[in-house]
Coordinates of C-alpha atoms in Angstrom, one line a residue:
M1 CA 23.8 32.0 7.9
S2 CA 22.9 31.6 4.2
R3 CA 20.1 34.2 4.4
Q4 CA 22.6 36.7 5.9
L5 CA 25.0 36.0 3.0
L6 CA 22.2 36.6 0.5
V7 CA 21.2 39.8 2.3
R8 CA 24.8 41.0 1.8
A9 CA 24.7 39.9 -1.8
G10 CA 21.6 42.1 -2.4
L11 CA 19.0 39.4 -3.2
F12 CA 17.1 39.6 0.1
R13 CA 15.9 42.6 2.0
S14 CA 17.3 43.0 5.5
N15 CA 14.8 43.0 8.3
A16 CA 17.1 45.1 10.5
P17 CA 15.5 48.4 11.6
D18 CA 18.3 50.5 10.3
S19 CA 17.8 49.2 6.7
N20 CA 14.3 50.7 6.8
E21 CA 15.2 53.9 8.6
L22 CA 18.3 54.8 6.6
G23 CA 16.6 55.6 3.3
G24 CA 14.4 52.6 2.5
E25 CA 14.0 54.0 -1.0
E26 CA 17.7 53.7 -1.5
F27 CA 17.8 50.0 -0.6
K28 CA 14.6 48.8 -2.4
L29 CA 14.6 45.7 -4.5
P30 CA 12.3 44.2 -7.2
K31 CA 10.2 41.1 -6.6
M32 CA 12.4 38.1 -5.9
A33 CA 11.1 35.7 -8.6
S34 CA 11.4 38.3 -11.3
L35 CA 14.9 39.3 -10.2
I36 CA 16.1 35.7 -10.3
I37 CA 14.5 35.2 -13.8
V38 CA 16.4 38.3 -15.1
I39 CA 19.7 37.1 -13.5
V40 CA 19.3 33.6 -14.9
Y41 CA 18.2 35.0 -18.3
N42 CA 21.5 36.9 -18.4
I43 CA 23.4 33.6 -17.8
I44 CA 21.5 31.9 -20.6
L45 CA 22.4 34.8 -23.0
Q46 CA 26.0 34.6 -21.9
L47 CA 26.1 30.8 -22.5
S48 CA 24.5 31.2 -25.9
F49 CA 27.2 33.7 -26.8
F50 CA 30.2 31.7 -25.5
I51 CA 29.4 28.1 -26.0
L52 CA 30.4 28.0 -29.7
I53 CA 33.7 29.9 -29.3
P54 CA 35.9 26.7 -29.1
S55 CA 34.5 25.0 -32.2
S56 CA 33.3 28.0 -34.4
S57 CA 36.6 28.2 -36.3
K58 CA 36.6 24.5 -37.1
Y59 CA 32.9 24.6 -37.9
A60 CA 33.4 27.5 -40.3
E61 CA 36.5 25.8 -41.8
Y62 CA 34.5 22.6 -42.4
L63 CA 31.9 24.6 -44.3
G64 CA 34.5 26.5 -46.3
G65 CA 35.1 29.6 -44.1
N66 CA 38.3 30.8 -42.4
A67 CA 39.4 32.3 -39.0
T68 CA 38.3 35.8 -39.9
F69 CA 34.8 34.5 -40.8
S70 CA 34.8 32.7 -37.5
G71 CA 35.4 36.0 -35.7
I72 CA 32.5 37.5 -37.7
V73 CA 30.3 34.6 -36.6
I74 CA 31.3 35.2 -33.0
G75 CA 30.8 39.0 -33.1
I76 CA 27.9 39.5 -35.6
P77 CA 25.1 38.8 -32.9
T78 CA 26.0 42.0 -31.2
L79 CA 25.4 44.1 -34.3
F80 CA 21.9 42.6 -34.8
G81 CA 21.3 43.0 -31.0
G82 CA 22.0 46.7 -31.4
I83 CA 19.7 46.9 -34.4
A84 CA 16.9 45.1 -32.6
L85 CA 17.1 47.5 -29.7
I86 CA 15.7 50.3 -31.9
P87 CA 12.2 48.9 -32.4
L88 CA 12.2 47.1 -29.1
T89 CA 12.8 50.2 -27.0
K90 CA 10.3 52.1 -29.1
Y91 CA 7.4 49.8 -28.2
D92 CA 8.4 48.3 -24.8
R93 CA 6.9 51.3 -22.9
G94 CA 9.6 50.9 -20.2
K95 CA 8.6 47.3 -19.5
Y96 CA 10.4 44.0 -20.0
T97 CA 8.0 41.2 -20.8
M98 CA 7.8 41.8 -24.5
A99 CA 11.6 41.8 -24.8
L100 CA 11.9 38.6 -22.9
H101 CA 9.4 36.8 -25.1
I102 CA 10.9 38.0 -28.3
G103 CA 14.4 37.1 -27.0
C104 CA 13.4 33.5 -26.3
F105 CA 11.7 33.1 -29.6
T106 CA 14.6 34.5 -31.7
G107 CA 17.1 32.6 -29.6
I108 CA 15.4 29.3 -30.4
L109 CA 15.2 30.1 -34.1
G110 CA 18.9 31.2 -34.2
Q111 CA 20.3 28.2 -32.4
I112 CA 18.3 25.8 -34.6
A113 CA 19.5 27.6 -37.8
Y114 CA 23.1 27.4 -36.5
A115 CA 22.7 23.6 -35.8
I116 CA 21.1 22.7 -39.2
A117 CA 23.8 24.5 -41.2
Y118 CA 25.9 21.2 -41.0
R119 CA 23.2 19.1 -42.5
A120 CA 22.4 21.7 -45.1
N121 CA 26.2 22.2 -45.8
F122 CA 25.6 25.9 -46.1
L123 CA 28.2 28.2 -44.6
Y124 CA 26.1 31.3 -44.4
L125 CA 23.3 29.5 -42.5
I126 CA 25.7 29.8 -39.5
L127 CA 25.7 33.5 -40.0
I128 CA 21.9 33.7 -40.3
G129 CA 21.5 31.7 -37.1
R130 CA 23.9 34.0 -35.3
C131 CA 22.1 37.0 -36.6
L132 CA 18.8 35.7 -35.2
T133 CA 20.6 34.9 -31.9
G134 CA 21.8 38.5 -31.9
V135 CA 18.2 39.7 -31.6
S136 CA 17.9 37.7 -28.4
L137 CA 21.1 39.2 -27.2
S138 CA 19.3 42.6 -27.0
G139 CA 18.2 41.1 -23.6
F140 CA 21.6 42.1 -22.3
M141 CA 20.5 45.7 -22.2
Y142 CA 17.2 44.8 -20.6
C143 CA 19.0 42.9 -17.9
K144 CA 21.2 45.9 -17.2
R145 CA 18.3 48.3 -17.3
Y146 CA 16.2 46.1 -14.9
C147 CA 19.1 46.0 -12.3
T148 CA 19.3 49.8 -12.4
D149 CA 15.7 50.7 -12.9
P150 CA 14.9 53.5 -10.3
L151 CA 11.2 52.3 -10.2
I152 CA 12.3 49.0 -8.5
V153 CA 16.0 49.3 -7.5
G154 CA 17.3 51.7 -4.9
I155 CA 20.5 53.7 -5.6
R156 CA 22.5 51.7 -3.1
R157 CA 21.5 48.3 -4.7
R158 CA 22.5 49.0 -8.3
T159 CA 26.2 48.1 -8.2
T160 CA 25.3 45.0 -6.1
L161 CA 22.8 43.8 -8.7
S162 CA 25.1 44.7 -11.5
S163 CA 27.7 42.5 -9.8
W164 CA 25.3 39.6 -10.2
L165 CA 25.2 40.2 -13.9
V166 CA 29.0 40.2 -14.0
I167 CA 28.9 36.9 -12.1
G168 CA 26.6 35.6 -14.9
Q169 CA 29.0 36.9 -17.4
A170 CA 31.8 34.9 -15.6
L171 CA 29.6 31.8 -15.6
G172 CA 29.0 32.2 -19.3
M173 CA 32.7 32.7 -20.0
T174 CA 33.5 29.7 -17.9
L175 CA 30.8 27.1 -18.6
G176 CA 30.2 28.2 -22.3
P177 CA 33.7 27.4 -23.7
F178 CA 34.1 24.3 -21.4
I179 CA 30.7 22.8 -22.5
G180 CA 31.4 23.8 -26.2
G181 CA 34.8 22.2 -26.1
L182 CA 33.6 19.1 -24.3
L183 CA 30.8 18.6 -26.9
Y184 CA 33.3 19.0 -29.7
N185 CA 35.6 16.5 -28.1
V186 CA 32.9 13.9 -27.5
G187 CA 31.8 14.3 -31.1
F188 CA 28.5 12.5 -31.3
R189 CA 28.8 10.8 -34.7
S190 CA 25.6 12.0 -36.3
A191 CA 24.7 14.4 -39.1
I192 CA 22.2 16.1 -36.8
F193 CA 23.7 16.1 -33.4
N194 CA 27.5 16.3 -33.4
G195 CA 30.4 18.3 -32.0
Y196 CA 29.6 21.3 -34.3
T197 CA 25.8 21.3 -34.0
S198 CA 25.2 20.1 -30.4
P199 CA 25.7 23.6 -28.8
G200 CA 22.9 24.9 -31.0
W201 CA 20.5 22.1 -30.1
I202 CA 21.2 22.3 -26.4
M203 CA 20.8 26.1 -26.2
A204 CA 17.6 25.9 -28.2
C205 CA 16.2 23.5 -25.5
C206 CA 17.4 25.8 -22.8
Y207 CA 15.5 28.8 -24.4
M208 CA 12.3 26.7 -24.7
F209 CA 12.3 25.6 -21.1
F210 CA 13.1 29.1 -19.8
W211 CA 10.5 30.7 -22.0
L212 CA 7.9 28.6 -20.1
I213 CA 9.3 29.9 -16.7
I214 CA 9.1 33.5 -17.9
A215 CA 5.5 33.1 -19.0
R216 CA 4.5 31.6 -15.6
Y217 CA 6.5 33.6 -13.1
F218 CA 7.8 36.9 -14.4
E219 CA 6.0 40.0 -13.1
D220 CA 6.7 43.3 -15.0
V221 CA 7.4 46.6 -13.4
P222 CA 4.4 48.8 -12.5
T223 CA 3.2 51.4 -15.0
T224 CA 4.0 54.9 -13.7
E225 CA 4.7 58.4 -15.1
M226 CA 8.0 59.8 -14.4
S227 CA 9.7 63.2 -14.7
L228 CA 13.1 64.3 -13.8
E229 CA 14.6 67.0 -11.6
L230 CA 18.3 67.8 -11.6
H231 CA 19.5 68.7 -8.2
E232 CA 22.8 68.6 -6.3
I233 CA 23.4 66.2 -3.4
T234 CA 25.6 67.1 -0.5
A235 CA 27.4 64.0 0.7
P236 CA 27.9 63.4 4.4
A237 CA 31.2 64.2 6.0
I238 CA 33.8 61.4 5.6
S239 CA 37.2 60.7 7.0
D240 CA 40.4 60.4 5.1
E241 CA 43.1 57.8 5.7
D242 CA 44.6 59.7 8.7
G243 CA 41.2 59.9 10.4
K244 CA 40.8 63.6 9.7
Q245 CA 37.3 64.7 8.9
I246 CA 36.6 66.1 5.5
G247 CA 33.7 68.5 5.0
P248 CA 30.7 67.7 2.9
T249 CA 31.4 67.3 -0.8
L250 CA 29.2 68.3 -3.6
L251 CA 28.2 65.3 -5.8
P252 CA 27.1 65.7 -9.3
P253 CA 23.4 66.2 -10.0
A254 CA 21.5 63.0 -9.4
A255 CA 18.1 61.6 -10.0
Q256 CA 14.7 62.1 -8.4
T257 CA 11.5 60.4 -9.5
T258 CA 8.5 62.7 -9.4
R259 CA 5.0 62.6 -10.9
S260 CA 4.4 64.5 -14.0
S261 CA 1.6 65.3 -16.4
F262 CA 3.7 65.5 -19.6
P263 CA 5.3 62.6 -21.5
L264 CA 8.7 61.1 -20.7
E265 CA 10.3 61.9 -24.1
E266 CA 9.2 65.6 -23.9
S267 CA 10.8 65.7 -20.4
F268 CA 14.0 64.2 -21.7
T269 CA 14.3 66.7 -24.5
A270 CA 13.4 69.6 -22.3
H271 CA 16.1 68.8 -19.7
L272 CA 18.8 67.7 -22.1
S273 CA 20.5 71.1 -22.0
L274 CA 20.7 70.9 -18.2
I275 CA 23.3 68.2 -18.3
T276 CA 26.6 69.8 -17.2
R277 CA 29.9 69.4 -19.0
P278 CA 31.3 67.2 -16.2
Q279 CA 28.3 64.9 -16.6
W280 CA 28.8 64.7 -20.3
G281 CA 32.4 63.8 -19.5
V282 CA 31.2 61.0 -17.2
I283 CA 28.8 59.7 -19.9
I284 CA 31.6 59.6 -22.5
C285 CA 34.0 58.0 -20.0
M286 CA 31.6 55.2 -19.0
C287 CA 30.7 54.5 -22.7
W288 CA 34.4 54.3 -23.5
F289 CA 35.2 51.9 -20.7
S290 CA 32.2 49.8 -21.6
M291 CA 33.4 49.5 -25.2
L292 CA 37.0 49.0 -24.1
C293 CA 36.4 46.1 -21.7
F294 CA 34.2 44.2 -24.1
F295 CA 36.6 44.9 -27.0
I296 CA 39.5 43.3 -25.1
L297 CA 37.5 40.4 -23.6
G298 CA 35.9 39.7 -27.0
S299 CA 39.2 39.8 -28.8
W300 CA 40.9 37.5 -26.4
E301 CA 38.1 35.0 -26.4
A302 CA 38.1 34.9 -30.2
N303 CA 41.9 34.9 -30.5
L304 CA 42.9 32.3 -28.0
P305 CA 41.6 29.3 -30.0
V306 CA 43.3 30.6 -33.2
F307 CA 46.5 31.6 -31.4
G308 CA 46.7 28.4 -29.4
A309 CA 46.3 26.3 -32.6
A310 CA 48.9 28.3 -34.5
T311 CA 51.6 28.3 -31.7
S312 CA 53.8 25.2 -31.8
T313 CA 54.4 25.2 -28.1
L314 CA 50.6 25.0 -27.5
N315 CA 49.0 23.2 -30.5
W316 CA 45.6 23.5 -29.0
S317 CA 42.4 21.7 -30.1
P318 CA 39.0 23.4 -29.7
F319 CA 38.6 21.4 -26.5
A320 CA 41.9 22.6 -25.0
A321 CA 41.2 26.2 -26.0
G322 CA 37.7 26.0 -24.4
N323 CA 39.2 24.6 -21.2
F324 CA 41.9 27.3 -21.1
I325 CA 39.3 30.1 -21.5
A326 CA 37.1 28.4 -18.8
L327 CA 40.0 28.1 -16.4
G328 CA 40.4 31.9 -16.4
G329 CA 36.7 32.3 -15.5
I330 CA 36.8 29.6 -12.8
T331 CA 39.9 31.0 -11.0
A332 CA 38.5 34.5 -11.2
F333 CA 35.1 33.5 -9.9
P334 CA 35.8 33.9 -6.1
F335 CA 37.0 37.4 -6.8
F336 CA 33.7 38.2 -8.6
L337 CA 31.8 37.0 -5.5
A338 CA 34.0 39.1 -3.2
S339 CA 33.3 42.2 -5.3
M340 CA 29.6 41.6 -5.1
L341 CA 29.6 41.0 -1.3
F342 CA 31.7 44.2 -0.7
A343 CA 30.1 46.4 -3.4
R344 CA 28.3 48.5 -0.7
R345 CA 31.7 49.4 0.8
I346 CA 33.6 50.2 -2.4
Q347 CA 33.1 53.2 -4.6
D348 CA 32.4 52.5 -8.2
R349 CA 35.4 54.6 -9.5
H350 CA 37.8 52.6 -7.3
L351 CA 36.5 49.3 -8.7
L352 CA 36.8 50.7 -12.2
A353 CA 40.4 51.8 -11.7
F354 CA 41.4 48.6 -10.0
G355 CA 39.9 46.3 -12.7
T356 CA 41.3 48.3 -15.6
G357 CA 44.7 48.4 -14.0
L358 CA 44.8 44.7 -13.3
G359 CA 43.8 44.0 -16.9
L360 CA 46.5 46.3 -18.2
C361 CA 49.1 44.4 -16.2
G362 CA 48.0 41.2 -18.1
L363 CA 48.5 43.0 -21.4
F364 CA 52.0 44.1 -20.5
I365 CA 52.9 40.6 -19.4
F366 CA 51.7 39.2 -22.7
I367 CA 53.6 41.7 -24.8
S368 CA 56.8 40.8 -22.8
L369 CA 56.2 37.1 -23.6
L370 CA 55.9 37.9 -27.3
A371 CA 59.2 39.8 -27.1
T372 CA 61.0 37.0 -25.4
R373 CA 59.2 34.3 -27.4
K374 CA 58.5 32.3 -24.3
V375 CA 54.8 31.6 -24.7
M376 CA 53.9 28.5 -22.7
Y377 CA 50.7 27.4 -21.1
G378 CA 51.5 28.8 -17.6
S379 CA 52.9 32.1 -18.8
L380 CA 49.9 32.6 -21.1
F381 CA 47.6 31.9 -18.3
A382 CA 49.4 34.5 -16.2
C383 CA 48.3 37.0 -18.9
W384 CA 44.7 35.7 -19.4
W385 CA 43.8 35.5 -15.7
P386 CA 44.3 39.3 -14.9
I387 CA 42.7 40.3 -18.2
A388 CA 39.6 38.1 -17.6
L389 CA 39.3 39.2 -13.9
G390 CA 40.2 42.9 -14.4
F391 CA 38.1 43.8 -17.3
N392 CA 35.1 41.8 -16.1
L393 CA 35.3 43.7 -12.8
A394 CA 35.4 47.0 -14.6
T395 CA 32.2 46.2 -16.5
T396 CA 30.4 46.0 -13.1
V397 CA 30.2 49.7 -12.6
T398 CA 29.8 51.4 -16.0
L399 CA 25.9 51.5 -16.0
S400 CA 25.5 51.6 -12.2
L401 CA 27.8 54.6 -11.9
L402 CA 26.0 56.4 -14.8
S403 CA 22.6 55.6 -13.4
K404 CA 23.6 57.3 -10.1
Q405 CA 24.8 60.4 -12.0
L406 CA 21.7 61.0 -14.2
P407 CA 18.0 61.6 -13.7
S408 CA 15.9 58.6 -13.0
N409 CA 13.9 58.6 -16.2
W410 CA 17.0 58.7 -18.3
N411 CA 17.8 55.1 -17.2
R412 CA 16.5 53.8 -20.6
H413 CA 18.8 56.1 -22.5
A414 CA 21.8 55.4 -20.3
S415 CA 21.2 51.7 -20.6
M416 CA 21.1 51.9 -24.4
A417 CA 24.2 54.1 -24.5
I418 CA 26.1 51.5 -22.4
Q419 CA 24.7 48.5 -24.3
Y420 CA 25.6 50.0 -27.7
S421 CA 29.1 50.6 -26.4
N422 CA 29.2 46.9 -25.3
Y423 CA 28.0 45.9 -28.8
V424 CA 30.7 48.0 -30.5
G425 CA 33.3 46.5 -28.3
R426 CA 32.0 42.9 -28.8
I427 CA 31.8 42.9 -32.6
S428 CA 35.0 44.8 -33.3
G429 CA 36.8 42.8 -30.6
A430 CA 35.7 39.4 -32.0
I431 CA 36.8 40.4 -35.6
W432 CA 40.1 41.8 -34.2
G433 CA 40.7 38.6 -32.2
G434 CA 40.0 36.4 -35.2
S435 CA 42.5 38.4 -37.3
G436 CA 45.1 38.7 -34.5
V437 CA 47.5 36.1 -35.8
A438 CA 47.2 37.5 -39.3
V439 CA 48.0 41.1 -38.3
G440 CA 50.7 40.1 -35.8
M441 CA 50.2 39.5 -32.1
V442 CA 52.4 42.5 -31.1
N443 CA 50.1 44.8 -33.1
F444 CA 47.1 42.9 -31.7
V445 CA 48.0 43.6 -28.0
G446 CA 49.6 47.0 -28.8
L447 CA 46.3 48.5 -30.0
E448 CA 44.6 47.2 -26.8
I449 CA 47.2 48.9 -24.6
G450 CA 46.7 52.1 -26.5
L451 CA 42.9 52.0 -25.9
V452 CA 43.4 51.4 -22.2
G453 CA 45.7 54.4 -22.1
I454 CA 43.0 56.6 -23.6
G455 CA 40.6 55.3 -20.9
G456 CA 43.2 56.1 -18.2
V457 CA 43.5 59.7 -19.4
L458 CA 39.7 60.1 -19.2
C459 CA 39.5 58.5 -15.8
M460 CA 42.2 60.7 -14.3
T461 CA 40.7 63.8 -15.9
L462 CA 37.2 63.1 -14.5
W463 CA 38.2 61.4 -11.2
R464 CA 36.4 63.9 -8.9
N465 CA 33.3 63.7 -11.1
L466 CA 33.2 59.9 -10.9
K467 CA 32.4 60.0 -7.2
T468 CA 29.0 58.4 -6.4
K469 CA 27.3 56.6 -3.5
A470 CA 28.6 53.1 -2.9
G471 CA 26.4 50.1 -3.2

């Protein structure tokens, strides 16, 4: 029973005859140990990002900073993660081992620097530690790229594996703030290990232990030369809601992996002009939604502790704020699991539209609460839950949809485009969230609704071009 569930979840290959006969290449998976390492690494990265959110504002205040500085502390790792990707992708040769080792090393250094800032009584050591942690967060891109790498993952497995990354994102969003708030609440009366510094020490130990596992069990992808060929795919006939058969539809050019005698970069440059206008539209659309989702999630995660402490009806401590953020992740978790199990039956564009629409409902509820001045715990949760669920669901498909639209050996470039969009959203969202109370909460949420509106226009304009194979 459990094995059948994991087969549906995409972590095991099915032994049924039809899974091999119906395009085995489309359903291929990487080696199990390496895949699990990548998924767990994603969870550790998420935890290292979220665990300090409940106490970062108090930590910064203790060392002489303010709420805006706290937002910078939360968001700055994404900037340095983006910078680190430039040399990493230049020398990784399409592989992952080097990036994993560098990520663990800088993660350890960054967490230790964040922790010793208390003893040193030096505010900017927090920032230095987070910048080093940011280099390790470049691993987000490598996790996404691994789960959509055409060398090891079939086209009908990419959304499913991307769903596993979103589940890791949900775990980080849930466990990170809860553990961070709990550690702050316990306190640990020590100049070395206390409520401010304990998240750094604990995450440093996690990185050390996981680094040993990577060195022992991770197997990198095989070395191969790839080229690309743009071609049109004719989808099989499908039926509409009334049962009437619809003729074959023409899908956008997709990817095919072939042998080549000339370099990858030369191939990329030579075929850049072959990308059609609709495909450029899809690229822009997916990058926009990637930025949008992480901007809104990041801004709310940074804003909730500040807003909760400033609102008289809430008067939250860091522990209470961490629990509130975690509660959104816990209650949304079953829906993340359901989306993963049914990913092979749902088109990416439908999941994108549903998630964004659900998140938009949460934003409208919140702006109505601000207008009526009835912000209570339950009413605020009625806003946070659809936002946390909806925009996390929408992030599932941004790279998987793009990888199905573009040639196979463009996966590295597509992964970087999506990850840089994530980074832009994360850092700007964290700063915007930290400044939310200062600029006014109506302005705070109004900007987010406007950004979602732009995404809605893009989605409706390109709806037909967003069609891809499910799974």
